[in-house]
PDB file of C-alpha atoms and ligand atoms in Angstrom:
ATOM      1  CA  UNK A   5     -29.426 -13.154  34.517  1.00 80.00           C
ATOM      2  CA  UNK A   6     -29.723 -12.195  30.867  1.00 95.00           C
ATOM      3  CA  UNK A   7     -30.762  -8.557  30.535  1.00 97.00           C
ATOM      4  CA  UNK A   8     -31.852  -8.756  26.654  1.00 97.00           C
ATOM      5  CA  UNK A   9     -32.043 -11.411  24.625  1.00 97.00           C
ATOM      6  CA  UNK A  10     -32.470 -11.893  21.245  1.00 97.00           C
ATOM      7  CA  UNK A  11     -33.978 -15.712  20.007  1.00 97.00           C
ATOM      8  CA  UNK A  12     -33.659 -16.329  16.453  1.00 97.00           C
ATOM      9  CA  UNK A  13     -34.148 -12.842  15.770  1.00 97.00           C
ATOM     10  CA  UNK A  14     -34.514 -12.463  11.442  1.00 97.00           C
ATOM     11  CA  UNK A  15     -34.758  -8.808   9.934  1.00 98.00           C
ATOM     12  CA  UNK A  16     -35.948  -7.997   6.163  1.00 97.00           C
ATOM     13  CA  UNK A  17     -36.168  -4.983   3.947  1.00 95.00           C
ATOM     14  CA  UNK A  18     -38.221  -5.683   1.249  1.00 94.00           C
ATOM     15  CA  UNK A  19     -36.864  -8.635  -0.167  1.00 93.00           C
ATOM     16  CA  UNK A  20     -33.269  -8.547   1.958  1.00 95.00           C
ATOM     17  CA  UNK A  21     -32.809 -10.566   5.111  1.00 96.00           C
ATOM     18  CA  UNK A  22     -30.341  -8.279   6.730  1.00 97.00           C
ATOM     19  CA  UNK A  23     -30.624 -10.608   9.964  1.00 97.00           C
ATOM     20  CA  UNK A  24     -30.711 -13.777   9.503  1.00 97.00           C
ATOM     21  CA  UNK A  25     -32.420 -16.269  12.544  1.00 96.00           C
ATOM     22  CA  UNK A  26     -29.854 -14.458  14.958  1.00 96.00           C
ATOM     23  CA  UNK A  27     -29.491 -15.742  18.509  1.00 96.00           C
ATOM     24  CA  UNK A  28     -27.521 -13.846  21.193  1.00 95.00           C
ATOM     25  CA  UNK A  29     -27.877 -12.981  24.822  1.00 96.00           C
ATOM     26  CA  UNK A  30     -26.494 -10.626  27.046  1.00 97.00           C
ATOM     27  CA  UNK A  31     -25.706 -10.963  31.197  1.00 96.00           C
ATOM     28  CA  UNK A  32     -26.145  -7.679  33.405  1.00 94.00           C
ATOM     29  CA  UNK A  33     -23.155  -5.697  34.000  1.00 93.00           C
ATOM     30  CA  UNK A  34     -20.984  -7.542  30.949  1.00 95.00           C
ATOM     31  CA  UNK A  35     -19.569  -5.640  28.491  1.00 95.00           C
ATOM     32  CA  UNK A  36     -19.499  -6.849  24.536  1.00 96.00           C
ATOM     33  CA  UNK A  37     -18.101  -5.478  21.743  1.00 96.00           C
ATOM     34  CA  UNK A  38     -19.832  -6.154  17.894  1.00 97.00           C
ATOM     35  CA  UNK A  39     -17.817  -6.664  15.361  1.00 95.00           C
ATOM     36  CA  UNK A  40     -18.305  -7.230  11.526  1.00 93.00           C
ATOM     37  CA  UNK A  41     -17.558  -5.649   8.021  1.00 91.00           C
ATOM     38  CA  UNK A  42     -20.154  -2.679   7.227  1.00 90.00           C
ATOM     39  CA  UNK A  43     -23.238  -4.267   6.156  1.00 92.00           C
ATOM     40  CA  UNK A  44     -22.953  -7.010   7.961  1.00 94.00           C
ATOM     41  CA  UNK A  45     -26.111  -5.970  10.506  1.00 95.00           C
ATOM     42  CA  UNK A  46     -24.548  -4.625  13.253  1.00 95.00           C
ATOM     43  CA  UNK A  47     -26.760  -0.967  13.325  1.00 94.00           C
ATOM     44  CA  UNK A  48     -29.623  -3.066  12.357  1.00 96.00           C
ATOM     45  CA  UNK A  49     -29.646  -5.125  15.184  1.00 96.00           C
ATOM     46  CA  UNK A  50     -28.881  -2.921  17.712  1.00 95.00           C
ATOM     47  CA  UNK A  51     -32.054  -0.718  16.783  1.00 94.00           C
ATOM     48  CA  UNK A  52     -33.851  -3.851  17.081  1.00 95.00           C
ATOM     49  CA  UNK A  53     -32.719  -4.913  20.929  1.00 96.00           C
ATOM     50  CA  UNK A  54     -33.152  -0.876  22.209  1.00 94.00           C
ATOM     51  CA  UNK A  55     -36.710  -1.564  20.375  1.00 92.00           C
ATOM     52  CA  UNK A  56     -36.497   1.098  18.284  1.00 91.00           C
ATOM     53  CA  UNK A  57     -37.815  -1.305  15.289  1.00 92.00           C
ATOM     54  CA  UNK A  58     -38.954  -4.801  15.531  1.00 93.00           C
ATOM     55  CA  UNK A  59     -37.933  -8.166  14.022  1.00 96.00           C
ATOM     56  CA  UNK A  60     -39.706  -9.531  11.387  1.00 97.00           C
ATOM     57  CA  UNK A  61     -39.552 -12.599  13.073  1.00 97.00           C
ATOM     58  CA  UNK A  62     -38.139 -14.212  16.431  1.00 97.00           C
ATOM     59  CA  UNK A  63     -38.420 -12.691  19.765  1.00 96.00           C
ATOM     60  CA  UNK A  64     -36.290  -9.981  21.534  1.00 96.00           C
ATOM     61  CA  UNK A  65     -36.553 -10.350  25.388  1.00 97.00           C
ATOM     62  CA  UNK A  66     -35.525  -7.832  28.261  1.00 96.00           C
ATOM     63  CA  UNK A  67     -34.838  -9.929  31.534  1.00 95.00           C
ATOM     64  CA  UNK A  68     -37.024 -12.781  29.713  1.00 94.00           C
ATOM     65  CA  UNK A  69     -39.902 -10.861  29.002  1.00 95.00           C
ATOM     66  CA  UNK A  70     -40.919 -10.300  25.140  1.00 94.00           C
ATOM     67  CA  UNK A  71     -40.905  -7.063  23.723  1.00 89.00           C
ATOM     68  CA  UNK A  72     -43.949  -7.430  21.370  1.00 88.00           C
ATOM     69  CA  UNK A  73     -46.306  -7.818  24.295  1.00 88.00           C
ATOM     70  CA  UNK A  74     -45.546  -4.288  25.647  1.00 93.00           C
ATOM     71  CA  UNK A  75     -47.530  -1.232  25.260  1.00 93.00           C
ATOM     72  CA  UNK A  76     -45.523   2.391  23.625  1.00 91.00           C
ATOM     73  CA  UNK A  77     -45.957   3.854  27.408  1.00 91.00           C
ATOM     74  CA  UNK A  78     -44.108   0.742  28.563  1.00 92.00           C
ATOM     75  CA  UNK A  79     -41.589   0.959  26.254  1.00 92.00           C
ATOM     76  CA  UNK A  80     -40.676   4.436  26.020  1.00 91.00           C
ATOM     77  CA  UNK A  81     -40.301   4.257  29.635  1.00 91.00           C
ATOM     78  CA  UNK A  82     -37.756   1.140  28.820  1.00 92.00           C
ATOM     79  CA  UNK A  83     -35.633   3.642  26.420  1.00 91.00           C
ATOM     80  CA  UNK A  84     -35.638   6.324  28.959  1.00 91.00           C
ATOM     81  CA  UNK A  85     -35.034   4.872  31.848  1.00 90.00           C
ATOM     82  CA  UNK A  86     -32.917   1.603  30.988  1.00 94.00           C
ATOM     83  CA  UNK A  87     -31.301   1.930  28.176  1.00 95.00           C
ATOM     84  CA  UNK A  88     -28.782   4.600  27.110  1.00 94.00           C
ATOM     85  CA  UNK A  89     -28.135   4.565  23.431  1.00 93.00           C
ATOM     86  CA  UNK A  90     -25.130   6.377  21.687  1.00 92.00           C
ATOM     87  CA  UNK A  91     -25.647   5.916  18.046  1.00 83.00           C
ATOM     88  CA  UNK A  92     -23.180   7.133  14.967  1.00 73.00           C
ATOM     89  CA  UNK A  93     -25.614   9.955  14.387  1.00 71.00           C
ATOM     90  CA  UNK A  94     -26.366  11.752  17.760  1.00 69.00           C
ATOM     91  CA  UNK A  95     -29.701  12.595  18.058  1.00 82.00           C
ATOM     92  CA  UNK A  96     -29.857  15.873  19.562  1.00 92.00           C
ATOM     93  CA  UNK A  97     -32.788  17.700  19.171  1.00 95.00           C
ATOM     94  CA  UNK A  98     -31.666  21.045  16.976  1.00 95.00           C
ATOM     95  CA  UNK A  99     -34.225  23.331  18.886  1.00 97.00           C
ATOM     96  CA  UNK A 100     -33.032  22.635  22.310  1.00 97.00           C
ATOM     97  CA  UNK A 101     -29.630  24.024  23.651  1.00 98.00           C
ATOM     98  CA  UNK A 102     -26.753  21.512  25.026  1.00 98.00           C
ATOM     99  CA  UNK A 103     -28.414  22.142  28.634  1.00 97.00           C
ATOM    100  CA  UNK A 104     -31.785  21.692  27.553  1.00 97.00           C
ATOM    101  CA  UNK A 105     -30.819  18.363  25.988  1.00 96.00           C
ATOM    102  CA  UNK A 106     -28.539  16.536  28.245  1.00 97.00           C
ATOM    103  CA  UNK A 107     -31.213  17.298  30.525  1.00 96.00           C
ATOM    104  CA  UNK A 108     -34.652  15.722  28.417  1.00 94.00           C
ATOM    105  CA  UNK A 109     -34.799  12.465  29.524  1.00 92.00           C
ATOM    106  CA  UNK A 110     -34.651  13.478  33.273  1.00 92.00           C
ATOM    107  CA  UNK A 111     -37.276  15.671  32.123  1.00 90.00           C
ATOM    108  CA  UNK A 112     -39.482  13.183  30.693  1.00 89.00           C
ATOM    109  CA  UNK A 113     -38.163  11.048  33.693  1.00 87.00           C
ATOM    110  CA  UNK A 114     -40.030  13.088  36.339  1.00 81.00           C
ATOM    111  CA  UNK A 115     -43.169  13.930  34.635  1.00 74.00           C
ATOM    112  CA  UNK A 116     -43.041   9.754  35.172  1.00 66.00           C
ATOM    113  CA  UNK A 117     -43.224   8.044  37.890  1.00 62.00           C
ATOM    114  CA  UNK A 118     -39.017   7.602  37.723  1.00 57.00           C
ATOM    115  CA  UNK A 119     -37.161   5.579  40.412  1.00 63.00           C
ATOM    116  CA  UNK A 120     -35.107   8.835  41.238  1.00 65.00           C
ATOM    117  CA  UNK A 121     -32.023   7.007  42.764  1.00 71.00           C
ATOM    118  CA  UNK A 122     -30.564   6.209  39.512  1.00 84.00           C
ATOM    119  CA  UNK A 123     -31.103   9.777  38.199  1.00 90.00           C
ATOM    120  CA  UNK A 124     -27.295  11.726  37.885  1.00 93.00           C
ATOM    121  CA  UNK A 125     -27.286  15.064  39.853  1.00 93.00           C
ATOM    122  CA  UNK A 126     -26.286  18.141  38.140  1.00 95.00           C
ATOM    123  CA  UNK A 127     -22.519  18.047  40.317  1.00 96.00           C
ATOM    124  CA  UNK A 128     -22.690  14.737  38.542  1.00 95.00           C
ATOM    125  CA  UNK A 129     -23.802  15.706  35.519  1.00 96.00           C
ATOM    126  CA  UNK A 130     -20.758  18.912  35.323  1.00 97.00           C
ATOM    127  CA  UNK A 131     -18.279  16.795  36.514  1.00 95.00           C
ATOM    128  CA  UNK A 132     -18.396  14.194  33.878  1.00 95.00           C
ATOM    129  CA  UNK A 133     -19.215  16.974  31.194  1.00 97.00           C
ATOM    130  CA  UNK A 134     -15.615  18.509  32.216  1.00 96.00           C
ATOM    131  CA  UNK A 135     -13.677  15.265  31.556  1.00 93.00           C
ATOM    132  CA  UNK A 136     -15.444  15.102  28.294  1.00 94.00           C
ATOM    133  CA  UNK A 137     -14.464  18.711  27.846  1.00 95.00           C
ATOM    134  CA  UNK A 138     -17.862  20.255  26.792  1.00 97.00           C
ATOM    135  CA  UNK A 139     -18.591  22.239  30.030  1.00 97.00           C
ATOM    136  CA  UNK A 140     -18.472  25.621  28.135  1.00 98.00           C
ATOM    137  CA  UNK A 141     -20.634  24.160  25.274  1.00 98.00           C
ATOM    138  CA  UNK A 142     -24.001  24.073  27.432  1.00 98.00           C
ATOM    139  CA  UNK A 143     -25.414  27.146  26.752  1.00 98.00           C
ATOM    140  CA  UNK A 144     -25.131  26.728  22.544  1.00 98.00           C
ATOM    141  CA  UNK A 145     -27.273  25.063  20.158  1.00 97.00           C
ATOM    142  CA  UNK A 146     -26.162  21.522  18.071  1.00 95.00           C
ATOM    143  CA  UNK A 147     -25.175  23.212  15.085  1.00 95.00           C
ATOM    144  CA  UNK A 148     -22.795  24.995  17.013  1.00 97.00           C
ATOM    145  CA  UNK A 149     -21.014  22.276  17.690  1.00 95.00           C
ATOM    146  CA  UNK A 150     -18.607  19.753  15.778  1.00 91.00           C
ATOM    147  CA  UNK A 151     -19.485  16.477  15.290  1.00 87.00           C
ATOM    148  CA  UNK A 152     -17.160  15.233  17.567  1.00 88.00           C
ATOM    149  CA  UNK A 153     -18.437  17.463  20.403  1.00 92.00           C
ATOM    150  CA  UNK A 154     -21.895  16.534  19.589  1.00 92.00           C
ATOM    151  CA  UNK A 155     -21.190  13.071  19.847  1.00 90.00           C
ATOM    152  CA  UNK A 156     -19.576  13.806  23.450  1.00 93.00           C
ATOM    153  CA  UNK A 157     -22.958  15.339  24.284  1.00 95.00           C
ATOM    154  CA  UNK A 158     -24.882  12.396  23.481  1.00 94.00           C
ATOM    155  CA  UNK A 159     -22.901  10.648  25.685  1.00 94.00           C
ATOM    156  CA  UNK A 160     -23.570  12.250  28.596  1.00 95.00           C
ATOM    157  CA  UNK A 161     -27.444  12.472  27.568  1.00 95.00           C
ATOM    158  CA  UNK A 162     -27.233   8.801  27.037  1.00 94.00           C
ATOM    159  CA  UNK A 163     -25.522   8.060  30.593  1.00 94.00           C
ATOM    160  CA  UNK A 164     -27.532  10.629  32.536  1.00 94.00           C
ATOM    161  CA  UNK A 165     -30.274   7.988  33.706  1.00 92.00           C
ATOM    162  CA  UNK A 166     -27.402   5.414  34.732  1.00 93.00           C
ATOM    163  CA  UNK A 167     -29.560   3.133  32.288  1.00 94.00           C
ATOM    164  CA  UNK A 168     -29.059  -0.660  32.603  1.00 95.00           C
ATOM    165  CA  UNK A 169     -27.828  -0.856  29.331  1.00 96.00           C
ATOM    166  CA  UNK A 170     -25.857   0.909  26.791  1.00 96.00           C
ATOM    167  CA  UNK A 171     -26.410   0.277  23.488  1.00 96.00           C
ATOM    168  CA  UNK A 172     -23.223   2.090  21.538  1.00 95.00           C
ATOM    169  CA  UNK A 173     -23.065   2.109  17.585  1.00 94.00           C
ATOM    170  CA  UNK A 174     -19.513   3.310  16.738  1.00 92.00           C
ATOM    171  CA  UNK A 175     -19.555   5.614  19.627  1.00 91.00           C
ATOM    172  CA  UNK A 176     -15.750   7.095  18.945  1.00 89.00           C
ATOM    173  CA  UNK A 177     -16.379   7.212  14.823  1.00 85.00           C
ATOM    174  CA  UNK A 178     -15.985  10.862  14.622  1.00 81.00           C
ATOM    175  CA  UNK A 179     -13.756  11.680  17.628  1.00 87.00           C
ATOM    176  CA  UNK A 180     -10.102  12.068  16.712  1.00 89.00           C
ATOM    177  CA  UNK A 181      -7.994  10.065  18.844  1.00 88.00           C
ATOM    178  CA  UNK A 182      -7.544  12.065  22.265  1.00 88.00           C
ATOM    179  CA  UNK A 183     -11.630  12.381  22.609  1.00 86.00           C
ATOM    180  CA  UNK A 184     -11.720   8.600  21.557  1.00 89.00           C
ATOM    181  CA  UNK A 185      -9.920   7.672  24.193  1.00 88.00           C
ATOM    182  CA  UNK A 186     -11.867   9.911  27.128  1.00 88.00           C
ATOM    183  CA  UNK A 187     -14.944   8.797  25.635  1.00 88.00           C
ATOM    184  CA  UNK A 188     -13.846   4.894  26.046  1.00 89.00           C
ATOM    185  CA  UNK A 189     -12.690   5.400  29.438  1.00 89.00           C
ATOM    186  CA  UNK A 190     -15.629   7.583  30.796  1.00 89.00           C
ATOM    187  CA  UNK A 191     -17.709   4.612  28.948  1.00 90.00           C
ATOM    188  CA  UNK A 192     -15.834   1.927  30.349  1.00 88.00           C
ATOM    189  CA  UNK A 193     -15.583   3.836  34.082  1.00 89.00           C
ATOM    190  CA  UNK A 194     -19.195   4.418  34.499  1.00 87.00           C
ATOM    191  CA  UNK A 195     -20.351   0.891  32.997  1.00 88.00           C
ATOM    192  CA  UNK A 196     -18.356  -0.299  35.992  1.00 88.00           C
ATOM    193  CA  UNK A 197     -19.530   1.721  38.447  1.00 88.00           C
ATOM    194  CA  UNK A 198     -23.666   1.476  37.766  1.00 87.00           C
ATOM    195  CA  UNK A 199     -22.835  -2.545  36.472  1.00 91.00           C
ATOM    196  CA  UNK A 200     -24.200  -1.607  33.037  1.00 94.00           C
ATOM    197  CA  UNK A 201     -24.381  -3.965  30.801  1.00 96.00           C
ATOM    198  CA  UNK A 202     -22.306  -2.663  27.776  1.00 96.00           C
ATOM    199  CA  UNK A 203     -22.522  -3.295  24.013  1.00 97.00           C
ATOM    200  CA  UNK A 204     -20.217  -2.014  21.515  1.00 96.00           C
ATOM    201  CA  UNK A 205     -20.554  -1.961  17.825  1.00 95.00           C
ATOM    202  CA  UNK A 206     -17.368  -1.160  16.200  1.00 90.00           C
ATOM    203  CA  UNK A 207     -15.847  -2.451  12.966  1.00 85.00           C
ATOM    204  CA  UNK A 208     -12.567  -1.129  14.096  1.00 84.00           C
ATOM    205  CA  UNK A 209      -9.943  -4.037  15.731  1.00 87.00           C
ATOM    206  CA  UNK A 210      -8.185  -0.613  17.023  1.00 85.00           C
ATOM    207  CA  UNK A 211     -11.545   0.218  19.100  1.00 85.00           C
ATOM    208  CA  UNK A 212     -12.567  -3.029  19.707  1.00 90.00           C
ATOM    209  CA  UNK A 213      -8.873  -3.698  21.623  1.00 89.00           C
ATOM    210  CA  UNK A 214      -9.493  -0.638  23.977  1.00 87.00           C
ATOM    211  CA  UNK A 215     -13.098  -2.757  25.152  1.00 87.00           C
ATOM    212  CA  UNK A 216     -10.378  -5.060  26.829  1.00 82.00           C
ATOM    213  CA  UNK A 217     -12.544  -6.798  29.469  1.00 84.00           C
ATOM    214  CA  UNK A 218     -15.258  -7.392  26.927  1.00 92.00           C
ATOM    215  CA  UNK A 219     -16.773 -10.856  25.281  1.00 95.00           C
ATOM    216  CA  UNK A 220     -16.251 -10.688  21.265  1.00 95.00           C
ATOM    217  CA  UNK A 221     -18.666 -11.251  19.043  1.00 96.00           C
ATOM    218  CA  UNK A 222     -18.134 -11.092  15.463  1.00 96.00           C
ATOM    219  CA  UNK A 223     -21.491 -10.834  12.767  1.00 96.00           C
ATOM    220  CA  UNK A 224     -20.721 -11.677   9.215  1.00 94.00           C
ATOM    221  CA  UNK A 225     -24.416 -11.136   6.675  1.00 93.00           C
ATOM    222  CA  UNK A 226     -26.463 -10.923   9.191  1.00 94.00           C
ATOM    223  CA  UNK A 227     -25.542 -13.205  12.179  1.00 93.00           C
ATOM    224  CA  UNK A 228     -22.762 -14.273  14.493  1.00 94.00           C
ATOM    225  CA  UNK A 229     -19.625 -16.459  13.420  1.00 91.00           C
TER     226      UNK A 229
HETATM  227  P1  ADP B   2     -23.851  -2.332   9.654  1.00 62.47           P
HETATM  228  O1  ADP B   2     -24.250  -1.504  10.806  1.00 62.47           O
HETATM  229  O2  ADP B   2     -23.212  -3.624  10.058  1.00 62.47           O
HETATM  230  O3  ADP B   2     -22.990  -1.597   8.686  1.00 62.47           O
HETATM  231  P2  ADP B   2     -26.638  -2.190   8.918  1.00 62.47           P
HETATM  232  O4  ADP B   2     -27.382  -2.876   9.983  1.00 62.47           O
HETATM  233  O5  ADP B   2     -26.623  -0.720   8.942  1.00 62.47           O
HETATM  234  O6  ADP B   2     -25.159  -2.771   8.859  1.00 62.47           O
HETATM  235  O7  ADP B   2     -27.191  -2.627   7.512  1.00 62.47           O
HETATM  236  C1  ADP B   2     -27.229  -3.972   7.077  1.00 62.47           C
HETATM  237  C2  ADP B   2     -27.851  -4.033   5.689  1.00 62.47           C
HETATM  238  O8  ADP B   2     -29.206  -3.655   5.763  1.00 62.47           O
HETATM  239  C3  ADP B   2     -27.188  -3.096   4.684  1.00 62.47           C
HETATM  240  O9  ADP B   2     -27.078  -3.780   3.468  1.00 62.47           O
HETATM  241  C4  ADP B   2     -28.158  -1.946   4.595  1.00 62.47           C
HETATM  242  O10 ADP B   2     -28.117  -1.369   3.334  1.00 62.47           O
HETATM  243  C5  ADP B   2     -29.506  -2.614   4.866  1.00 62.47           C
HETATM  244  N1  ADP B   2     -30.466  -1.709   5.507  1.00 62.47           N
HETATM  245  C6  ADP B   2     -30.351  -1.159   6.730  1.00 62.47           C
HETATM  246  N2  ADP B   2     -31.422  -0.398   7.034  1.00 62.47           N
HETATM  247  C7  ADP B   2     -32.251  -0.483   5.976  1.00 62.47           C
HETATM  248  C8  ADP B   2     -33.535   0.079   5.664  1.00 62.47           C
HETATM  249  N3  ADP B   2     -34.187   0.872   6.533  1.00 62.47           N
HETATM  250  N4  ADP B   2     -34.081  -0.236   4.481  1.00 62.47           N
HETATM  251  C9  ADP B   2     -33.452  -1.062   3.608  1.00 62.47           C
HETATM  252  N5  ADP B   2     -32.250  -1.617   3.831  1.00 62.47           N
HETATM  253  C10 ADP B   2     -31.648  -1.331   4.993  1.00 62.47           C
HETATM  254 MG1   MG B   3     -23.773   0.471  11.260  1.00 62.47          MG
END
């Protein structure tokens, strides 16, 4: 069963095709790593499949059904629910403590109609924040934090829905080596255990090693090689 896939999926700014007629899919529970020089379309395209922009041509499916024919409600309930995404930049929302926003999309979750079971429980929630090592950050705000440790917290945001898919855009680029490793295993560990399906983006060989049990897939101006 392919979770999202992409069918000749082209991209343009202005005048630049950034994707070019791309074609990929992706099987529940697999993990992937992206690979490719900077440039090459990697960010792009992994906005595109969490629908966070749309192609300018070609079709992006989730478990065959096409994106363009669903409503915002529908698909804001997609990103909160199903898909987990850890981008280079975290997100975090600079009014809201640590608490406050590891906590938003159960939040938005329950004012929902959310299938509760795949919700994370607070012990859950602590336990996983103490292996990342931000359990005394919760009470702070995001500019109180470093980038690394912000970049831990939008991991555990990202995972706290056990979404269906994680969509990760170097997700260990500002950790220093020790955090980049907890971060890969706690990524790798809980893909496993809620059979996530797991995309990387990395244009690191050193990070794409550690994603050992993952398919390759290498992008070079905009589409695979
Ligand atoms: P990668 O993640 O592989 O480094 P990106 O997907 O970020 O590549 O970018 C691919 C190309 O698209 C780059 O040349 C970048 O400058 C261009 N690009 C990305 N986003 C935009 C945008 N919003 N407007 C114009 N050009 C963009
Ligand atoms: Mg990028």
């Amino acid at each position: 069963m392919h979770i999202i896939e992409c069918k000749d999926v082209s991209k343009k700014y202005g005048t630049v095709e950034v994707l070019k007629g791309l074609s990929c899919n992706f099987e529940q529970g697999k993990h992937y790593v992206i690979q490719g020089a900077s440039g090459s379309g990697k960010s792009t395209l992994l906005y595109i499949m969490g629908g966070l922009d749309s192609p300018t041509s070609g079709q992006v499916l989730w478990q065959n059904e096409d994106y363009s024919n669903w409503n915002d409600d529908r698909m804001a309930k997609l990103r909160n629910r199903d898909i987990g995404f850890i981008f280079q930049f975290h997100y975090l929302l600079p009014t809201m403590s640590i608490r406050e926003n590891i906590y938003l999309p159960q939040k938005i979750a329950e004012s929902g109609d959310a299938n509760s079971s795949r919700i994370m429980s607070h012990t859950e929630i602590e336990a996983i924040a103490k292996k990342l090592g931000i359990e005394s950050l919760f009470d702070r705000y995001p500019t109180e934090l470093s980038g690394g440790e912000r970049q831990r917290v939008n991991l555990l945001r990202a995972i706290s829905m056990r979404p269906r898919v994680l969509l990760c855009d170097e997700p260990t680029g500002n950790l220093d080596s020790h955090n980049s490793k907890i971060v890969t295993e706690i990524l790798h560990e809980l893909a496993f255990e809620f059979k996530a399906t797991l995309i990387v983006i990395t244009h690191s060989e050193e990070v794409a090693a550690t994603f050992h049990q993952s398919t390759r897939l290498h992008m070079k101006d905009g589409t695979f090689v």
